[in-house]
Amino acid sequence: MSATLLGQSILSGIFAGSLYALIGLGMSLSWRYLRVINLAHFAFVFFAAYLTYEFAGVRGVNPFVVALALVPLFFLLGVLQQVLILRFSINEFSSIIVTYGLAIVAEAVIQLIWSADFVRYENRAMHGNLALGTLLFPVADLVMAGIAIGLCFAVWAALHFTWLGKALRAGLDNPQIAASFGVPNQRLLLLVAGSAGALAAVGGFFVAVLYTLAPSQIFSWLGVVFAAVLLGGLGNPIGLVAASLLIGISEAITMAVTAPSWAPVVPFTILILLLVLWPERV
């Protein structure tokens, strides 16, 4: 393998891993702090992607305006979903079934509105490549990777160095005692749910910018993102970044050395090895 091919493969893996981290961040927070294994998170991502395609691609709205509008919209959708989960007392195990059902409904709605055909948003705002020697850096991937890693570090800092993070951890350990000290547990849970929805919107925007869309792809990243979330540790944004980059780079090098069909084996091989060698980590 040439040095150029190896370097470009590593770059591709970094960009893919950044997207895994961006998509998985909201799911990781929901699983850790809400005790919800939210498979509907992937439906949120694709719904946001299709809305980006519709308004930025078809109707010609500035893509950055679309992105700014999606964030509060999906924050509200995340809050609404959590309100329903609390209203019907859905536990962690049942949340898998319920949110999977919501994702199936979302897939049907997307197919009803946009059909089952493949669609593509032809992005012009972040078009082109930057060259460094023989390596090419796609502008859209660079922007996405910067935002993804920046958001993960921002969330990590908020969880560890602000009152919000301390209150969330206190409420998770003992909600009754935390409430007695004035921690608004229910409001914080809604804030986490809304933030997860907003993060899904950001992920969906970049899925639309970088990929061709089809309703059947809603669960195409389920396995690899699930593995990254578990490898990184629930509610651990820095661990999620590290695990996502490890998976992305491993997949890219595997595809370069062997064949693309072997790439999906990588995240689950890493996850199985971790379960065997370091079971308390997951």
GROMACS .gro file of C-alpha atoms in nm:
model
  282
    1MET     CA    1   0.000   0.000   0.000
    2SER     CA    2   0.136   0.342  -0.096
    3ALA     CA    3   0.184   0.617   0.162
    4THR     CA    4  -0.069   0.835  -0.022
    5LEU     CA    5  -0.336   0.564  -0.015
    6LEU     CA    6  -0.269   0.495   0.352
    7GLY     CA    7  -0.284   0.865   0.440
    8GLN     CA    8  -0.604   0.923   0.244
    9SER     CA    9  -0.760   0.614   0.403
   10ILE     CA   10  -0.676   0.743   0.751
   11LEU     CA   11  -0.827   1.081   0.661
   12SER     CA   12  -1.143   0.912   0.535
   13GLY     CA   13  -1.159   0.713   0.858
   14ILE     CA   14  -1.124   1.029   1.067
   15PHE     CA   15  -1.410   1.192   0.878
   16ALA     CA   16  -1.630   0.882   0.903
   17GLY     CA   17  -1.551   0.847   1.273
   18SER     CA   18  -1.638   1.212   1.333
   19LEU     CA   19  -1.981   1.154   1.182
   20TYR     CA   20  -2.030   0.843   1.398
   21ALA     CA   21  -1.949   1.055   1.705
   22LEU     CA   22  -2.186   1.332   1.596
   23ILE     CA   23  -2.473   1.088   1.539
   24GLY     CA   24  -2.397   0.889   1.854
   25LEU     CA   25  -2.357   1.181   2.096
   26GLY     CA   26  -2.730   1.236   2.153
   27MET     CA   27  -2.793   0.863   2.181
   28SER     CA   28  -2.514   0.828   2.438
   29LEU     CA   29  -2.657   1.109   2.653
   30SER     CA   30  -3.010   0.966   2.634
   31TRP     CA   31  -2.895   0.619   2.730
   32ARG     CA   32  -2.687   0.743   3.023
   33TYR     CA   33  -2.906   1.013   3.175
   34LEU     CA   34  -3.259   0.928   3.057
   35ARG     CA   35  -3.226   0.548   3.065
   36VAL     CA   36  -3.373   0.542   2.716
   37ILE     CA   37  -3.216   0.333   2.438
   38ASN     CA   38  -3.343   0.567   2.172
   39LEU     CA   39  -3.351   0.397   1.831
   40ALA     CA   40  -3.580   0.678   1.712
   41HIS     CA   41  -3.267   0.895   1.729
   42PHE     CA   42  -3.173   0.760   1.386
   43ALA     CA   43  -3.517   0.856   1.255
   44PHE     CA   44  -3.458   1.209   1.387
   45VAL     CA   45  -3.125   1.217   1.202
   46PHE     CA   46  -3.281   1.115   0.872
   47PHE     CA   47  -3.587   1.335   0.912
   48ALA     CA   48  -3.351   1.629   0.960
   49ALA     CA   49  -3.151   1.515   0.658
   50TYR     CA   50  -3.463   1.509   0.439
   51LEU     CA   51  -3.575   1.849   0.564
   52THR     CA   52  -3.229   1.981   0.470
   53TYR     CA   53  -3.267   1.831   0.124
   54GLU     CA   54  -3.618   1.973   0.084
   55PHE     CA   55  -3.550   2.329   0.195
   56ALA     CA   56  -3.185   2.378   0.101
   57GLY     CA   57  -3.181   2.158  -0.208
   58VAL     CA   58  -3.530   2.186  -0.357
   59ARG     CA   59  -3.652   2.524  -0.232
   60GLY     CA   60  -3.315   2.699  -0.240
   61VAL     CA   61  -3.306   2.823   0.121
   62ASN     CA   62  -2.958   2.904   0.252
   63PRO     CA   63  -2.829   2.578   0.408
   64PHE     CA   64  -2.695   2.755   0.717
   65VAL     CA   65  -3.038   2.908   0.778
   66VAL     CA   66  -3.189   2.561   0.743
   67ALA     CA   67  -2.939   2.421   0.995
   68LEU     CA   68  -3.017   2.697   1.245
   69ALA     CA   69  -3.391   2.633   1.207
   70LEU     CA   70  -3.357   2.256   1.251
   71VAL     CA   71  -3.185   2.278   1.590
   72PRO     CA   72  -3.475   2.432   1.790
   73LEU     CA   73  -3.732   2.226   1.596
   74PHE     CA   74  -3.567   1.898   1.688
   75PHE     CA   75  -3.502   2.019   2.041
   76LEU     CA   76  -3.879   2.045   2.079
   77LEU     CA   77  -3.932   1.704   1.917
   78GLY     CA   78  -3.684   1.551   2.161
   79VAL     CA   79  -3.865   1.710   2.455
   80LEU     CA   80  -4.200   1.587   2.324
   81GLN     CA   81  -4.072   1.232   2.290
   82GLN     CA   82  -3.939   1.237   2.647
   83VAL     CA   83  -4.268   1.376   2.780
   84LEU     CA   84  -4.449   1.082   2.620
   85ILE     CA   85  -4.195   0.835   2.757
   86LEU     CA   86  -4.241   0.975   3.109
   87ARG     CA   87  -4.619   0.992   3.069
   88PHE     CA   88  -4.644   0.622   2.986
   89SER     CA   89  -4.366   0.515   3.228
   90ILE     CA   90  -4.160   0.342   2.961
   91ASN     CA   91  -3.858   0.169   3.113
   92GLU     CA   92  -3.514   0.116   2.963
   93PHE     CA   93  -3.587  -0.222   2.808
   94SER     CA   94  -3.928  -0.122   2.672
   95SER     CA   95  -3.777   0.191   2.520
   96ILE     CA   96  -3.598  -0.025   2.261
   97ILE     CA   97  -3.929  -0.157   2.130
   98VAL     CA   98  -4.114   0.174   2.152
   99THR     CA   99  -3.846   0.384   1.985
  100TYR     CA  100  -3.789   0.119   1.718
  101GLY     CA  101  -4.161   0.141   1.640
  102LEU     CA  102  -4.134   0.521   1.618
  103ALA     CA  103  -3.843   0.484   1.377
  104ILE     CA  104  -4.046   0.250   1.155
  105VAL     CA  105  -4.332   0.501   1.152
  106ALA     CA  106  -4.087   0.780   1.066
  107GLU     CA  107  -3.945   0.573   0.779
  108ALA     CA  108  -4.296   0.525   0.640
  109VAL     CA  109  -4.372   0.899   0.670
  110ILE     CA  110  -4.047   0.990   0.493
  111GLN     CA  111  -4.125   0.743   0.216
  112LEU     CA  112  -4.478   0.883   0.185
  113ILE     CA  113  -4.353   1.241   0.149
  114TRP     CA  114  -4.032   1.195  -0.050
  115SER     CA  115  -4.087   0.846  -0.203
  116ALA     CA  116  -3.851   0.551  -0.172
  117ASP     CA  117  -3.618   0.681  -0.445
  118PHE     CA  118  -3.266   0.799  -0.375
  119VAL     CA  119  -3.229   1.177  -0.351
  120ARG     CA  120  -2.921   1.394  -0.331
  121TYR     CA  121  -2.867   1.745  -0.201
  122GLU     CA  122  -2.615   1.912  -0.432
  123ASN     CA  123  -2.428   2.123  -0.182
  124ARG     CA  124  -2.252   2.434  -0.315
  125ALA     CA  125  -2.183   2.618   0.010
  126MET     CA  126  -1.919   2.366   0.123
  127HIS     CA  127  -1.809   2.237  -0.214
  128GLY     CA  128  -1.453   2.150  -0.313
  129ASN     CA  129  -1.133   2.013  -0.163
  130LEU     CA  130  -0.826   2.149   0.007
  131ALA     CA  131  -0.496   1.993  -0.096
  132LEU     CA  132  -0.199   1.928   0.132
  133GLY     CA  133   0.069   1.758  -0.067
  134THR     CA  134  -0.089   1.452  -0.222
  135LEU     CA  135  -0.375   1.442   0.031
  136LEU     CA  136  -0.720   1.588  -0.034
  137PHE     CA  137  -0.937   1.735   0.242
  138PRO     CA  138  -1.305   1.772   0.137
  139VAL     CA  139  -1.433   2.103   0.275
  140ALA     CA  140  -1.770   1.960   0.384
  141ASP     CA  141  -1.599   1.676   0.573
  142LEU     CA  142  -1.359   1.918   0.740
  143VAL     CA  143  -1.646   2.138   0.858
  144MET     CA  144  -1.841   1.837   0.981
  145ALA     CA  145  -1.541   1.690   1.166
  146GLY     CA  146  -1.463   2.023   1.332
  147ILE     CA  147  -1.823   2.071   1.448
  148ALA     CA  148  -1.858   1.708   1.560
  149ILE     CA  149  -1.541   1.704   1.770
  150GLY     CA  150  -1.610   2.057   1.897
  151LEU     CA  151  -1.960   1.960   2.012
  152CYS     CA  152  -1.830   1.647   2.186
  153PHE     CA  153  -1.571   1.849   2.378
  154ALA     CA  154  -1.828   2.121   2.459
  155VAL     CA  155  -2.072   1.864   2.599
  156TRP     CA  156  -1.791   1.698   2.798
  157ALA     CA  157  -1.694   2.035   2.947
  158ALA     CA  158  -2.056   2.117   3.030
  159LEU     CA  159  -2.100   1.782   3.206
  160HIS     CA  160  -1.783   1.814   3.412
  161PHE     CA  161  -1.740   2.184   3.488
  162THR     CA  162  -2.088   2.333   3.517
  163TRP     CA  163  -2.369   2.316   3.771
  164LEU     CA  164  -2.579   2.144   3.505
  165GLY     CA  165  -2.340   1.850   3.482
  166LYS     CA  166  -2.313   1.815   3.858
  167ALA     CA  167  -2.692   1.829   3.893
  168LEU     CA  168  -2.740   1.563   3.625
  169ARG     CA  169  -2.494   1.328   3.793
  170ALA     CA  170  -2.652   1.389   4.133
  171GLY     CA  171  -2.999   1.321   3.995
  172LEU     CA  172  -2.875   1.004   3.828
  173ASP     CA  173  -2.718   0.872   4.150
  174ASN     CA  174  -3.004   0.963   4.386
  175PRO     CA  175  -3.291   1.170   4.245
  176GLN     CA  176  -3.471   1.203   4.581
  177ILE     CA  177  -3.174   1.354   4.763
  178ALA     CA  178  -3.088   1.572   4.462
  179ALA     CA  179  -3.446   1.705   4.455
  180SER     CA  180  -3.428   1.785   4.825
  181PHE     CA  181  -3.131   2.013   4.748
  182GLY     CA  182  -3.330   2.195   4.479
  183VAL     CA  183  -3.222   2.003   4.168
  184PRO     CA  184  -3.510   2.014   3.912
  185ASN     CA  185  -3.469   1.655   3.795
  186GLN     CA  186  -3.761   1.649   3.550
  187ARG     CA  187  -3.659   1.973   3.381
  188LEU     CA  188  -3.302   1.851   3.346
  189LEU     CA  189  -3.423   1.528   3.186
  190LEU     CA  190  -3.625   1.728   2.936
  191LEU     CA  191  -3.321   1.945   2.867
  192VAL     CA  192  -3.110   1.636   2.795
  193ALA     CA  193  -3.382   1.494   2.569
  194GLY     CA  194  -3.412   1.822   2.380
  195SER     CA  195  -3.034   1.849   2.346
  196ALA     CA  196  -3.020   1.495   2.206
  197GLY     CA  197  -3.283   1.590   1.950
  198ALA     CA  198  -3.089   1.905   1.856
  199LEU     CA  199  -2.770   1.701   1.814
  200ALA     CA  200  -2.962   1.460   1.589
  201ALA     CA  201  -3.060   1.759   1.374
  202VAL     CA  202  -2.696   1.864   1.334
  203GLY     CA  203  -2.603   1.508   1.242
  204GLY     CA  204  -2.889   1.490   0.993
  205PHE     CA  205  -2.782   1.814   0.828
  206PHE     CA  206  -2.438   1.672   0.756
  207VAL     CA  207  -2.578   1.336   0.645
  208ALA     CA  208  -2.772   1.530   0.380
  209VAL     CA  209  -2.463   1.729   0.282
  210LEU     CA  210  -2.236   1.425   0.252
  211TYR     CA  211  -2.456   1.134   0.141
  212THR     CA  212  -2.731   1.027  -0.095
  213LEU     CA  213  -3.054   0.969   0.098
  214ALA     CA  214  -3.311   0.688   0.094
  215PRO     CA  215  -3.571   0.603   0.363
  216SER     CA  216  -3.437   0.248   0.393
  217GLN     CA  217  -3.105   0.386   0.519
  218ILE     CA  218  -3.244   0.498   0.855
  219PHE     CA  219  -3.080   0.205   1.031
  220SER     CA  220  -2.771   0.186   0.809
  221TRP     CA  221  -2.551   0.338   1.084
  222LEU     CA  222  -2.726   0.166   1.374
  223GLY     CA  223  -2.468  -0.107   1.429
  224VAL     CA  224  -2.154   0.103   1.402
  225VAL     CA  225  -2.291   0.393   1.610
  226PHE     CA  226  -2.421   0.149   1.871
  227ALA     CA  227  -2.075  -0.005   1.895
  228ALA     CA  228  -1.909   0.339   1.924
  229VAL     CA  229  -2.147   0.444   2.202
  230LEU     CA  230  -2.075   0.128   2.401
  231LEU     CA  231  -1.701   0.139   2.338
  232GLY     CA  232  -1.678   0.504   2.440
  233GLY     CA  233  -1.884   0.461   2.754
  234LEU     CA  234  -2.237   0.587   2.807
  235GLY     CA  235  -2.254   0.963   2.854
  236ASN     CA  236  -1.880   1.001   2.785
  237PRO     CA  237  -1.832   1.236   2.486
  238ILE     CA  238  -1.452   1.212   2.486
  239GLY     CA  239  -1.466   0.834   2.497
  240LEU     CA  240  -1.720   0.842   2.215
  241VAL     CA  241  -1.487   1.050   1.998
  242ALA     CA  242  -1.196   0.814   2.064
  243ALA     CA  243  -1.404   0.503   1.995
  244SER     CA  244  -1.560   0.653   1.681
  245LEU     CA  245  -1.224   0.754   1.537
  246LEU     CA  246  -1.081   0.411   1.617
  247ILE     CA  247  -1.370   0.243   1.437
  248GLY     CA  248  -1.365   0.484   1.142
  249ILE     CA  249  -0.990   0.455   1.082
  250SER     CA  250  -0.998   0.076   1.127
  251GLU     CA  251  -1.282   0.047   0.876
  252ALA     CA  252  -1.106   0.270   0.622
  253ILE     CA  253  -0.776   0.082   0.644
  254THR     CA  254  -0.961  -0.250   0.624
  255MET     CA  255  -1.135  -0.138   0.304
  256ALA     CA  256  -0.805  -0.020   0.156
  257VAL     CA  257  -0.618  -0.339   0.242
  258THR     CA  258  -0.888  -0.601   0.181
  259ALA     CA  259  -1.238  -0.529   0.048
  260PRO     CA  260  -1.526  -0.296   0.147
  261SER     CA  261  -1.739  -0.595   0.247
  262TRP     CA  262  -1.507  -0.657   0.544
  263ALA     CA  263  -1.552  -0.308   0.693
  264PRO     CA  264  -1.874  -0.383   0.891
  265VAL     CA  265  -1.689  -0.661   1.074
  266VAL     CA  266  -1.448  -0.412   1.234
  267PRO     CA  267  -1.664  -0.235   1.498
  268PHE     CA  268  -1.817  -0.555   1.628
  269THR     CA  269  -1.480  -0.731   1.640
  270ILE     CA  270  -1.345  -0.445   1.851
  271LEU     CA  271  -1.656  -0.452   2.071
  272ILE     CA  272  -1.636  -0.828   2.125
  273LEU     CA  273  -1.266  -0.807   2.213
  274LEU     CA  274  -1.342  -0.532   2.463
  275LEU     CA  275  -1.622  -0.737   2.620
  276VAL     CA  276  -1.386  -1.034   2.656
  277LEU     CA  277  -1.075  -0.848   2.774
  278TRP     CA  278  -1.228  -0.557   2.968
  279PRO     CA  279  -1.593  -0.641   3.046
  280GLU     CA  280  -1.635  -0.379   3.320
  281ARG     CA  281  -1.558  -0.104   3.066
  282VAL     CA  282  -1.890  -0.155   2.880
   0.00000   0.00000   0.00000
